[in-house]
PDB file of C-alpha atoms in Angstrom:
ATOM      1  CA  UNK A  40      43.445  -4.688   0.428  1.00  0.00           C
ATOM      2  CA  UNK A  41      45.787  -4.037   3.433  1.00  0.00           C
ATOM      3  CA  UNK A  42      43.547  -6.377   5.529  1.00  0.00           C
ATOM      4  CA  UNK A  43      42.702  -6.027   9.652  1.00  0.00           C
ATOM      5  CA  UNK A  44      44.322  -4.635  11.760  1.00  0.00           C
ATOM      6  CA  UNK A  45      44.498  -4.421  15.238  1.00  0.00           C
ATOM      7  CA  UNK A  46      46.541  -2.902  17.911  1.00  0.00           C
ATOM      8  CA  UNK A  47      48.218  -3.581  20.130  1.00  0.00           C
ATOM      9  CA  UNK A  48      48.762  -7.286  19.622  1.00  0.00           C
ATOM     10  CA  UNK A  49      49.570  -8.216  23.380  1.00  0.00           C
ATOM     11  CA  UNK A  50      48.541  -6.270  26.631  1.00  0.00           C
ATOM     12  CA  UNK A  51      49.426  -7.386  30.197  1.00  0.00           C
ATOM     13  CA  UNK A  52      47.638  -4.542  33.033  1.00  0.00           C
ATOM     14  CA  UNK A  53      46.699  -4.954  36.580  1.00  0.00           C
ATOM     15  CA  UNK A  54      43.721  -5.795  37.639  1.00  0.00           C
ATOM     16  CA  UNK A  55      41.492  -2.118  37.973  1.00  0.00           C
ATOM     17  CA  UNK A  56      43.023  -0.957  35.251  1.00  0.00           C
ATOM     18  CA  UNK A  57      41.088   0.611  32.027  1.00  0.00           C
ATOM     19  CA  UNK A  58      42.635  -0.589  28.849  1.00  0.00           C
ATOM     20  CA  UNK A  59      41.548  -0.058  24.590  1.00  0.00           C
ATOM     21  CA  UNK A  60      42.038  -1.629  21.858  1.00  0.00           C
ATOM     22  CA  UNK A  61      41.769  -0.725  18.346  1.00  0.00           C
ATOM     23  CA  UNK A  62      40.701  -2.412  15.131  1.00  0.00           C
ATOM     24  CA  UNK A  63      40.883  -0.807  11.702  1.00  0.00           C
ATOM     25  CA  UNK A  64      38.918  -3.029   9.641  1.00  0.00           C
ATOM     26  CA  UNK A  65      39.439  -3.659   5.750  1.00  0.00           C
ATOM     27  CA  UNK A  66      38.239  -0.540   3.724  1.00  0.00           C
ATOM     28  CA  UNK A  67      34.729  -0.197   3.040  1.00  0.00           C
ATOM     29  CA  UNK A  68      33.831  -3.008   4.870  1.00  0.00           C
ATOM     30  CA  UNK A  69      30.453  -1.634   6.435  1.00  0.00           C
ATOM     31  CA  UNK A  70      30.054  -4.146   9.306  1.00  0.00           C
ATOM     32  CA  UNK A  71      32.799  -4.460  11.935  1.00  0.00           C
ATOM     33  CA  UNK A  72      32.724  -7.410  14.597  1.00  0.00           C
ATOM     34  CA  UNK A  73      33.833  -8.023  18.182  1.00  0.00           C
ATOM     35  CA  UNK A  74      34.431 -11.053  19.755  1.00  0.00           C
ATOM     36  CA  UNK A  75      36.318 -12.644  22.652  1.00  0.00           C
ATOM     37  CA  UNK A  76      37.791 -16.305  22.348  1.00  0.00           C
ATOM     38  CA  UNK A  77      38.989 -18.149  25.703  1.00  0.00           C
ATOM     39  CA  UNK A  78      41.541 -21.269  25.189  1.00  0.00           C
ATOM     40  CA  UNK A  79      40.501 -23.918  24.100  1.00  0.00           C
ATOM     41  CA  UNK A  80      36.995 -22.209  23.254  1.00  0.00           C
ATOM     42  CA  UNK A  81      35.468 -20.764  19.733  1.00  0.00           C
ATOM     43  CA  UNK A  82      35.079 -16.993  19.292  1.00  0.00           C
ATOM     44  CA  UNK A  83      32.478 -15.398  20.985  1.00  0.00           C
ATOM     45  CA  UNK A  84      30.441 -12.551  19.629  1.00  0.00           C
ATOM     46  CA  UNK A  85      30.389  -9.536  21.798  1.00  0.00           C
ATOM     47  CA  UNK A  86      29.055  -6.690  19.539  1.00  0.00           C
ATOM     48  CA  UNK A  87      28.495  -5.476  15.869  1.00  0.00           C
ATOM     49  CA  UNK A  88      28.745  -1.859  13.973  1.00  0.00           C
ATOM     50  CA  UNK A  89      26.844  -1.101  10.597  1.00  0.00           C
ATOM     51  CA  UNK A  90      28.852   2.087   9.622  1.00  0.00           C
ATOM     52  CA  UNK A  91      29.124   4.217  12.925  1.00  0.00           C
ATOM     53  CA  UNK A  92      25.799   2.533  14.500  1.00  0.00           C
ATOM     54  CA  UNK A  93      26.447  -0.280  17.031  1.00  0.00           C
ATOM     55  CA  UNK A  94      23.093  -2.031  16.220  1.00  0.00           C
ATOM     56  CA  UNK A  95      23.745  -5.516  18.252  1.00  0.00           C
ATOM     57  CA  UNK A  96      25.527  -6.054  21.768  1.00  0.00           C
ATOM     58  CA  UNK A  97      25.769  -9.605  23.180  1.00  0.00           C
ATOM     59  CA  UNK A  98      24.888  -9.906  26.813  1.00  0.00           C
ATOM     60  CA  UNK A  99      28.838 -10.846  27.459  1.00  0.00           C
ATOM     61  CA  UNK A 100      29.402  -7.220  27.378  1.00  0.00           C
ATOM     62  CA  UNK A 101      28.781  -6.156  30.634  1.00  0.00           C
ATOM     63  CA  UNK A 102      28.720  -2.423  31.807  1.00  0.00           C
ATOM     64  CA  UNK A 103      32.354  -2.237  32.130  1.00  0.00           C
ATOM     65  CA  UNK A 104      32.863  -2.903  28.216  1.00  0.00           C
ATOM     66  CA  UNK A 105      32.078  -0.151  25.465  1.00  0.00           C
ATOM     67  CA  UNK A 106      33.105  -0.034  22.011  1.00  0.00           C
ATOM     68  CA  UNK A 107      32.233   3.041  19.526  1.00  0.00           C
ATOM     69  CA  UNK A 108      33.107   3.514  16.137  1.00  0.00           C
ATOM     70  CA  UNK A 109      33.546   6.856  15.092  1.00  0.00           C
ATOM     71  CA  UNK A 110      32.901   7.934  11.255  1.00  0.00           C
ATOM     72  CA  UNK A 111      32.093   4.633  10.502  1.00  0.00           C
ATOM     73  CA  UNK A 112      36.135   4.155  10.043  1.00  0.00           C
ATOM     74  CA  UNK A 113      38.074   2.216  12.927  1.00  0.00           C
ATOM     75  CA  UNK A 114      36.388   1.019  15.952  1.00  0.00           C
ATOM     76  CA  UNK A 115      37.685   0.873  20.333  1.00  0.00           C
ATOM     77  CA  UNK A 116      36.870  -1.333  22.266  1.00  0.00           C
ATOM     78  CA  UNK A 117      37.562  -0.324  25.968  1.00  0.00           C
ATOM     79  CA  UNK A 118      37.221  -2.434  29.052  1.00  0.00           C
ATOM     80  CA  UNK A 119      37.050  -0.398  32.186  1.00  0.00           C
ATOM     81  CA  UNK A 120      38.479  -1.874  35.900  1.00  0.00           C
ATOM     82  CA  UNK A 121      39.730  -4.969  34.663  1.00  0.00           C
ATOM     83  CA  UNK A 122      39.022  -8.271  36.252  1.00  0.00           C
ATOM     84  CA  UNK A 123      41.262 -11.508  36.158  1.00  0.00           C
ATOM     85  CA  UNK A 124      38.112 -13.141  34.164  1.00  0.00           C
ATOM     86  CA  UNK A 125      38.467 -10.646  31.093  1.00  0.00           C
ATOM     87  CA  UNK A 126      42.086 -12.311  29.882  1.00  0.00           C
ATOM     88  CA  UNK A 127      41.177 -13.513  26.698  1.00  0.00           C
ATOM     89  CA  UNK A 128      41.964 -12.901  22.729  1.00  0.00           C
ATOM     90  CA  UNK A 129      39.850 -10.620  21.626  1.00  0.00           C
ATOM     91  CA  UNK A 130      38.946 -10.485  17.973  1.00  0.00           C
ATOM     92  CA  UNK A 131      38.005  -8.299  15.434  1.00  0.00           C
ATOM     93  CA  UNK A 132      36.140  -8.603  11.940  1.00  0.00           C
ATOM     94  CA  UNK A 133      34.969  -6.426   8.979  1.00  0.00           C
ATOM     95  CA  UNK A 134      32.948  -7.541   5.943  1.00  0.00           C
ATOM     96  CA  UNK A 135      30.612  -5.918   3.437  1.00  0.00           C
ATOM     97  CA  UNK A 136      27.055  -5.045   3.941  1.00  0.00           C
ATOM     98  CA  UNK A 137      25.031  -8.183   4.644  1.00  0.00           C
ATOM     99  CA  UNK A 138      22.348  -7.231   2.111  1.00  0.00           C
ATOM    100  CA  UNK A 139      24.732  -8.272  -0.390  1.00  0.00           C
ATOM    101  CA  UNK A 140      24.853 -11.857  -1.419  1.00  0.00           C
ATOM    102  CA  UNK A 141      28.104 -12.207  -0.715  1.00  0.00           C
ATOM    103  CA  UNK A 142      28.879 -11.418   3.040  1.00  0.00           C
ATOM    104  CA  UNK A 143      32.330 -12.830   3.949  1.00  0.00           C
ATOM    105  CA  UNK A 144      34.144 -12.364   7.330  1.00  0.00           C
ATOM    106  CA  UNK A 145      37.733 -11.114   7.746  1.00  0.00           C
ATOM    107  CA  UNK A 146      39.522 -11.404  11.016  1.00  0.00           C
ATOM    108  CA  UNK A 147      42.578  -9.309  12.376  1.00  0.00           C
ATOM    109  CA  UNK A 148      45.226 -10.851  14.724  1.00  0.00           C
ATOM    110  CA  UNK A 149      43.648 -10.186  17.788  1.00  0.00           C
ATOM    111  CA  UNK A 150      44.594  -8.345  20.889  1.00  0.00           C
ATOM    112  CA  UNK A 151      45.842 -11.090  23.639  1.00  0.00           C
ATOM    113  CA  UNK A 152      44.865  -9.322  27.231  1.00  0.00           C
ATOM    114  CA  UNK A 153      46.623 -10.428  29.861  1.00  0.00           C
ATOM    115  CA  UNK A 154      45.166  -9.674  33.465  1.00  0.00           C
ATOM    116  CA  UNK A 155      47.203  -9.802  36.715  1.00  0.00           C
TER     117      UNK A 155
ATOM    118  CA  UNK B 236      20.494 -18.389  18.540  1.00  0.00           C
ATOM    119  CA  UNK B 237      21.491 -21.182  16.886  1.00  0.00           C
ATOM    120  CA  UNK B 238      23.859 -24.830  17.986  1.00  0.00           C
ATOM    121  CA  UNK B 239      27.246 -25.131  16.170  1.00  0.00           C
ATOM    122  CA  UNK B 240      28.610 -28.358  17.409  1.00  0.00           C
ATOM    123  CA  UNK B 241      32.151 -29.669  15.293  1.00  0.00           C
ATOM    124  CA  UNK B 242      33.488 -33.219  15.632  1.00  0.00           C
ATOM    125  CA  UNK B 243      35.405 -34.844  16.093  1.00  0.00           C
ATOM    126  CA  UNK B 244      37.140 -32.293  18.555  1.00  0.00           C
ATOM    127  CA  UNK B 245      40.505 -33.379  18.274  1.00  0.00           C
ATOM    128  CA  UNK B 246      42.256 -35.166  15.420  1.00  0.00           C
ATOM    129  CA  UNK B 247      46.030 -37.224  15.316  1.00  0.00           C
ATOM    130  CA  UNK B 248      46.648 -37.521  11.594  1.00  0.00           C
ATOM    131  CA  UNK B 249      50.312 -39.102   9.974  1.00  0.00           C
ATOM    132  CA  UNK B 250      51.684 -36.752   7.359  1.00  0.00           C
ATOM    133  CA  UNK B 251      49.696 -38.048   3.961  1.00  0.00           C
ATOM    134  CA  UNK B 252      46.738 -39.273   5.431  1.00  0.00           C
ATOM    135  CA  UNK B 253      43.141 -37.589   4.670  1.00  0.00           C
ATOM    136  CA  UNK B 254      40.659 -36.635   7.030  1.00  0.00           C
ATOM    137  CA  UNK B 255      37.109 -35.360   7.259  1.00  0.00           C
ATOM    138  CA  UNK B 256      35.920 -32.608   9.835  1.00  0.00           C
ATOM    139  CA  UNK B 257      31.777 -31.912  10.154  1.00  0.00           C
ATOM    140  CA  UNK B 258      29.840 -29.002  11.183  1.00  0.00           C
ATOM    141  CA  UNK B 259      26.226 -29.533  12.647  1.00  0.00           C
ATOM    142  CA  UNK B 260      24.099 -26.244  12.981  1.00  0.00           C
ATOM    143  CA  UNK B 261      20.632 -26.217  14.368  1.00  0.00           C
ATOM    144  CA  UNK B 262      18.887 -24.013  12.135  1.00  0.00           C
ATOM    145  CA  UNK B 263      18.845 -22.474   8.387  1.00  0.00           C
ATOM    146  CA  UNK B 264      21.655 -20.256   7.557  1.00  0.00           C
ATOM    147  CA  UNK B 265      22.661 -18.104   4.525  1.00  0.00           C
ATOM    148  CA  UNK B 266      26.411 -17.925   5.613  1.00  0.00           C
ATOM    149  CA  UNK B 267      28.673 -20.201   6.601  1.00  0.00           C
ATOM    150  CA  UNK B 268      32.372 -19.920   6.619  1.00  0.00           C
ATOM    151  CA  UNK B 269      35.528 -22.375   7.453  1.00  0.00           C
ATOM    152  CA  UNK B 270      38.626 -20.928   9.293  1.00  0.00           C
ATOM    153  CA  UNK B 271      42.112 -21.911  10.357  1.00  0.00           C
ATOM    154  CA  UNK B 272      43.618 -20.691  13.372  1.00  0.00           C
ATOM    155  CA  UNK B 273      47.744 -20.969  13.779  1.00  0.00           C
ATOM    156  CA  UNK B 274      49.414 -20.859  16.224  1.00  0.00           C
ATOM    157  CA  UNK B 275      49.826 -16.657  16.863  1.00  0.00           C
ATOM    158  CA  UNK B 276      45.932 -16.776  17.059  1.00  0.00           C
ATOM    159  CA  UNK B 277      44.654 -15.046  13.488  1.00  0.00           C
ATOM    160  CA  UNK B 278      41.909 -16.848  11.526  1.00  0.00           C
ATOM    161  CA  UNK B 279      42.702 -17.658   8.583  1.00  0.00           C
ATOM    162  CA  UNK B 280      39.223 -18.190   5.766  1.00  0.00           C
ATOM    163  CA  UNK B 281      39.650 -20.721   3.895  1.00  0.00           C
ATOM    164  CA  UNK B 282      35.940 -21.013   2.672  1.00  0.00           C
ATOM    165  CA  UNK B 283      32.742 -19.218   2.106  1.00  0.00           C
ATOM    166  CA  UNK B 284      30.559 -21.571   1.718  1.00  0.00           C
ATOM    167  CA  UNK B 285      26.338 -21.182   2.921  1.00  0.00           C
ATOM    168  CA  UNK B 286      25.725 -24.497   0.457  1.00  0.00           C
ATOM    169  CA  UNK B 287      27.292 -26.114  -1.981  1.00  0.00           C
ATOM    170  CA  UNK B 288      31.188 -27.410  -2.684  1.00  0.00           C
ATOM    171  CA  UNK B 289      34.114 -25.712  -3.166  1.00  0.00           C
ATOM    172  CA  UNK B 290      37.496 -26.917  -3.624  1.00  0.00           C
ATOM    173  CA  UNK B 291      41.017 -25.137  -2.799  1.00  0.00           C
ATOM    174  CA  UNK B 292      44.072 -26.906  -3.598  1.00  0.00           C
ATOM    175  CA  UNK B 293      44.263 -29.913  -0.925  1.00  0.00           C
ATOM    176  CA  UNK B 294      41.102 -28.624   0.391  1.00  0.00           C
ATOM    177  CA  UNK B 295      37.630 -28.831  -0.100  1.00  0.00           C
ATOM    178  CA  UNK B 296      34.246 -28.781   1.675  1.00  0.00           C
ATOM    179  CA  UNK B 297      30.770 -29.395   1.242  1.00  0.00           C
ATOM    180  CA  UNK B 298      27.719 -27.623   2.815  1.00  0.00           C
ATOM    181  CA  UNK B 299      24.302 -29.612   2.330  1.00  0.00           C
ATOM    182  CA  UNK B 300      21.899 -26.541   4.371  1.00  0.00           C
ATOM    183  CA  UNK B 301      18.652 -28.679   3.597  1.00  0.00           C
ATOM    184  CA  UNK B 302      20.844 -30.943   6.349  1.00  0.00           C
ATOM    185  CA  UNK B 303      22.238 -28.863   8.116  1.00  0.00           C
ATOM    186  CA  UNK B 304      25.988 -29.652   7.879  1.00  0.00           C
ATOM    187  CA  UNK B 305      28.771 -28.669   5.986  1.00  0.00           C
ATOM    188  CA  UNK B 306      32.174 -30.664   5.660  1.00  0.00           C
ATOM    189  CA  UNK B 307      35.859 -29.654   5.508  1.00  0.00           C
ATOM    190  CA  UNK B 308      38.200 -32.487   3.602  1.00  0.00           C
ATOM    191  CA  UNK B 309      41.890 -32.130   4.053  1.00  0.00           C
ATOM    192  CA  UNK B 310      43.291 -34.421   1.650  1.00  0.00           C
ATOM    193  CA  UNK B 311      46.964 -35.613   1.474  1.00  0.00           C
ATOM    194  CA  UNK B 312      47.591 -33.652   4.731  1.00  0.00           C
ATOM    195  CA  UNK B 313      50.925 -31.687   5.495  1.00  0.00           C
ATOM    196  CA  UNK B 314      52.482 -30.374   9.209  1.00  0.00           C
ATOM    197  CA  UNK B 315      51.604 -27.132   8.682  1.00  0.00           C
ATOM    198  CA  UNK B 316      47.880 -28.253   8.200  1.00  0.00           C
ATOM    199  CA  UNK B 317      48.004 -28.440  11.681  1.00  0.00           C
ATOM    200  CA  UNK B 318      45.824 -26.380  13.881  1.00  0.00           C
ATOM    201  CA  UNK B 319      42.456 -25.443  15.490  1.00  0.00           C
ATOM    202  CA  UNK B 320      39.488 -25.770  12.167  1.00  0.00           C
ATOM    203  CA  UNK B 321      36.487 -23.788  13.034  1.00  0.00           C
ATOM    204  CA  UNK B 322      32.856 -23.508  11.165  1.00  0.00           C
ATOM    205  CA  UNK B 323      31.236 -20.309  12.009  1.00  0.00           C
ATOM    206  CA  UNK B 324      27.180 -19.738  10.922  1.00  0.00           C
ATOM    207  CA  UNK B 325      24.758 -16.985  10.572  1.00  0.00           C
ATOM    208  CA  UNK B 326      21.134 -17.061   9.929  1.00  0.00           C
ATOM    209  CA  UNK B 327      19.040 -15.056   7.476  1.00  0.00           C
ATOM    210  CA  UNK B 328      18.501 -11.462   8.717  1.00  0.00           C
ATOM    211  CA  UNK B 329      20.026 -11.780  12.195  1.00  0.00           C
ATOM    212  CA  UNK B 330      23.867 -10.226  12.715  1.00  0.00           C
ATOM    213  CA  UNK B 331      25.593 -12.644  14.798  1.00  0.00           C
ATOM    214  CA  UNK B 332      27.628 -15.348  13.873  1.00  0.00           C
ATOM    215  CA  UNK B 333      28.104 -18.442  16.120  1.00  0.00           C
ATOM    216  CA  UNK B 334      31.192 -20.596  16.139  1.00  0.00           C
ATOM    217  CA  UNK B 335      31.578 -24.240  16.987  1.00  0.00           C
ATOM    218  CA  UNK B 336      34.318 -25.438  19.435  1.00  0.00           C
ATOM    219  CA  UNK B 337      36.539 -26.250  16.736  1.00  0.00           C
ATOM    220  CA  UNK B 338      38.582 -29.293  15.809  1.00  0.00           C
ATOM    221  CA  UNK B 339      42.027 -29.484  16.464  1.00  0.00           C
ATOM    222  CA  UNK B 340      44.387 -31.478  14.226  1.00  0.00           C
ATOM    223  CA  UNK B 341      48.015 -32.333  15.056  1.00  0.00           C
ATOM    224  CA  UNK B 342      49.891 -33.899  11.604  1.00  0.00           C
ATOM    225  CA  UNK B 343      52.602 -36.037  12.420  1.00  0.00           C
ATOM    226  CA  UNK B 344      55.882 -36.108  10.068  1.00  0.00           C
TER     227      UNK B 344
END
């Protein structure tokens, strides 16, 4: 069990500028988590993949975010024409498939964004 | 959705001391988990725990759901306790967990 990982770790772009992350989540995990944590704030969920279907987005993911996971493997997360706002940690998480009793969360690093 | 409030939200604690944090949620849930976050950022679990206690090393906690709480004990408490202590909740059949504001704790030597 290699745990999450995500990449890369920091990321400082201009403002307008597209950027992606990646997250390769703990194998066969089913579920793989988003979320976006401001200081001083908890983590906020943004979206959720069962497998390769993204079955929940939170309304904090405006049009400019989209995330996919392909194959059901690692997911992206990609925020297009950056805004100063959108500096945050963002977060990813994998755990088994819920109908199981035992459903526990695992969270990578994080990707700190930096906007200018 | 639900409420996950967390008190107290900050906590000075001398190295030795004990200390209680709480976790409040405003509905039934059938997952609840405690975290530490250091310094770089990365959540660390540290329990699984939807009702019920647990105890790990210095650590325990205590979920009552009938009540809708849970507890986190930190008992003799070291430096590298230290840190931001979150509670993070689900409820039955929906996907989306919901984390409190966290507690941060500063040990003194």
């Amino acid at each position: 069990d290699t745990g999450v990982s995500q990449n890369p770790r920091h990321k400082i772009t201009k403002r307008g500028q597209n950027v992606t992350f990646r997250c390769d989540p703990i194998s066969e995990h089913n579920r793989l988590y988003w979320y976006r944590q401001t200081l001083g704030q908890g983590p906020e969920f943004l979206t959720y993949f069962q497998n390769e279907a993204q079955l929940e987005k939170s309304r904090l993911l405006s049009d400019r975010f989209s995330a996919e996971r392909p194959k059901g493997s690692f997911s992206t997360l990609e925020i297009q024409r950056t805004e100063q706002g959108d500096s945050a940690m963002y977060l990813c998480a994998s755990s088994r498939d819920s109908r199981r009793q035992y459903n526990e969360q695992f969270f990578g690093p994080g990707t700190r964004l930096t906007v200018l | 959705g639900i409420q996950v409030e967390q008190s107290p939200p900050d906590l000075i604690l001398q190295e030795g001391a004990n200390s209680t944090l709480r976790c409040n949620f405003s509905d039934s849930v059938n997952n609840l988990q405690w975290f530490h976050q250091n310094p770089w950022g990365q959540l660390i679990n540290l329990f699984y725990i939807p009702s019920g206690t647990k105890q790990n090393g210095r650590l325990s906690a205590t979920t009552v759901a009938t009540e809708r709480y849970s507890l986190l004990y930190i008992s003799s408490s070291q430096t590298t306790d230290s840190g931001v202590y979150f509670c993070a909740a689900r409820r039955y059949n929906f996907n989306k967990f919901y984390f409190g504001s966290g507690t941060k704790l500063n040990v003194k030597p």
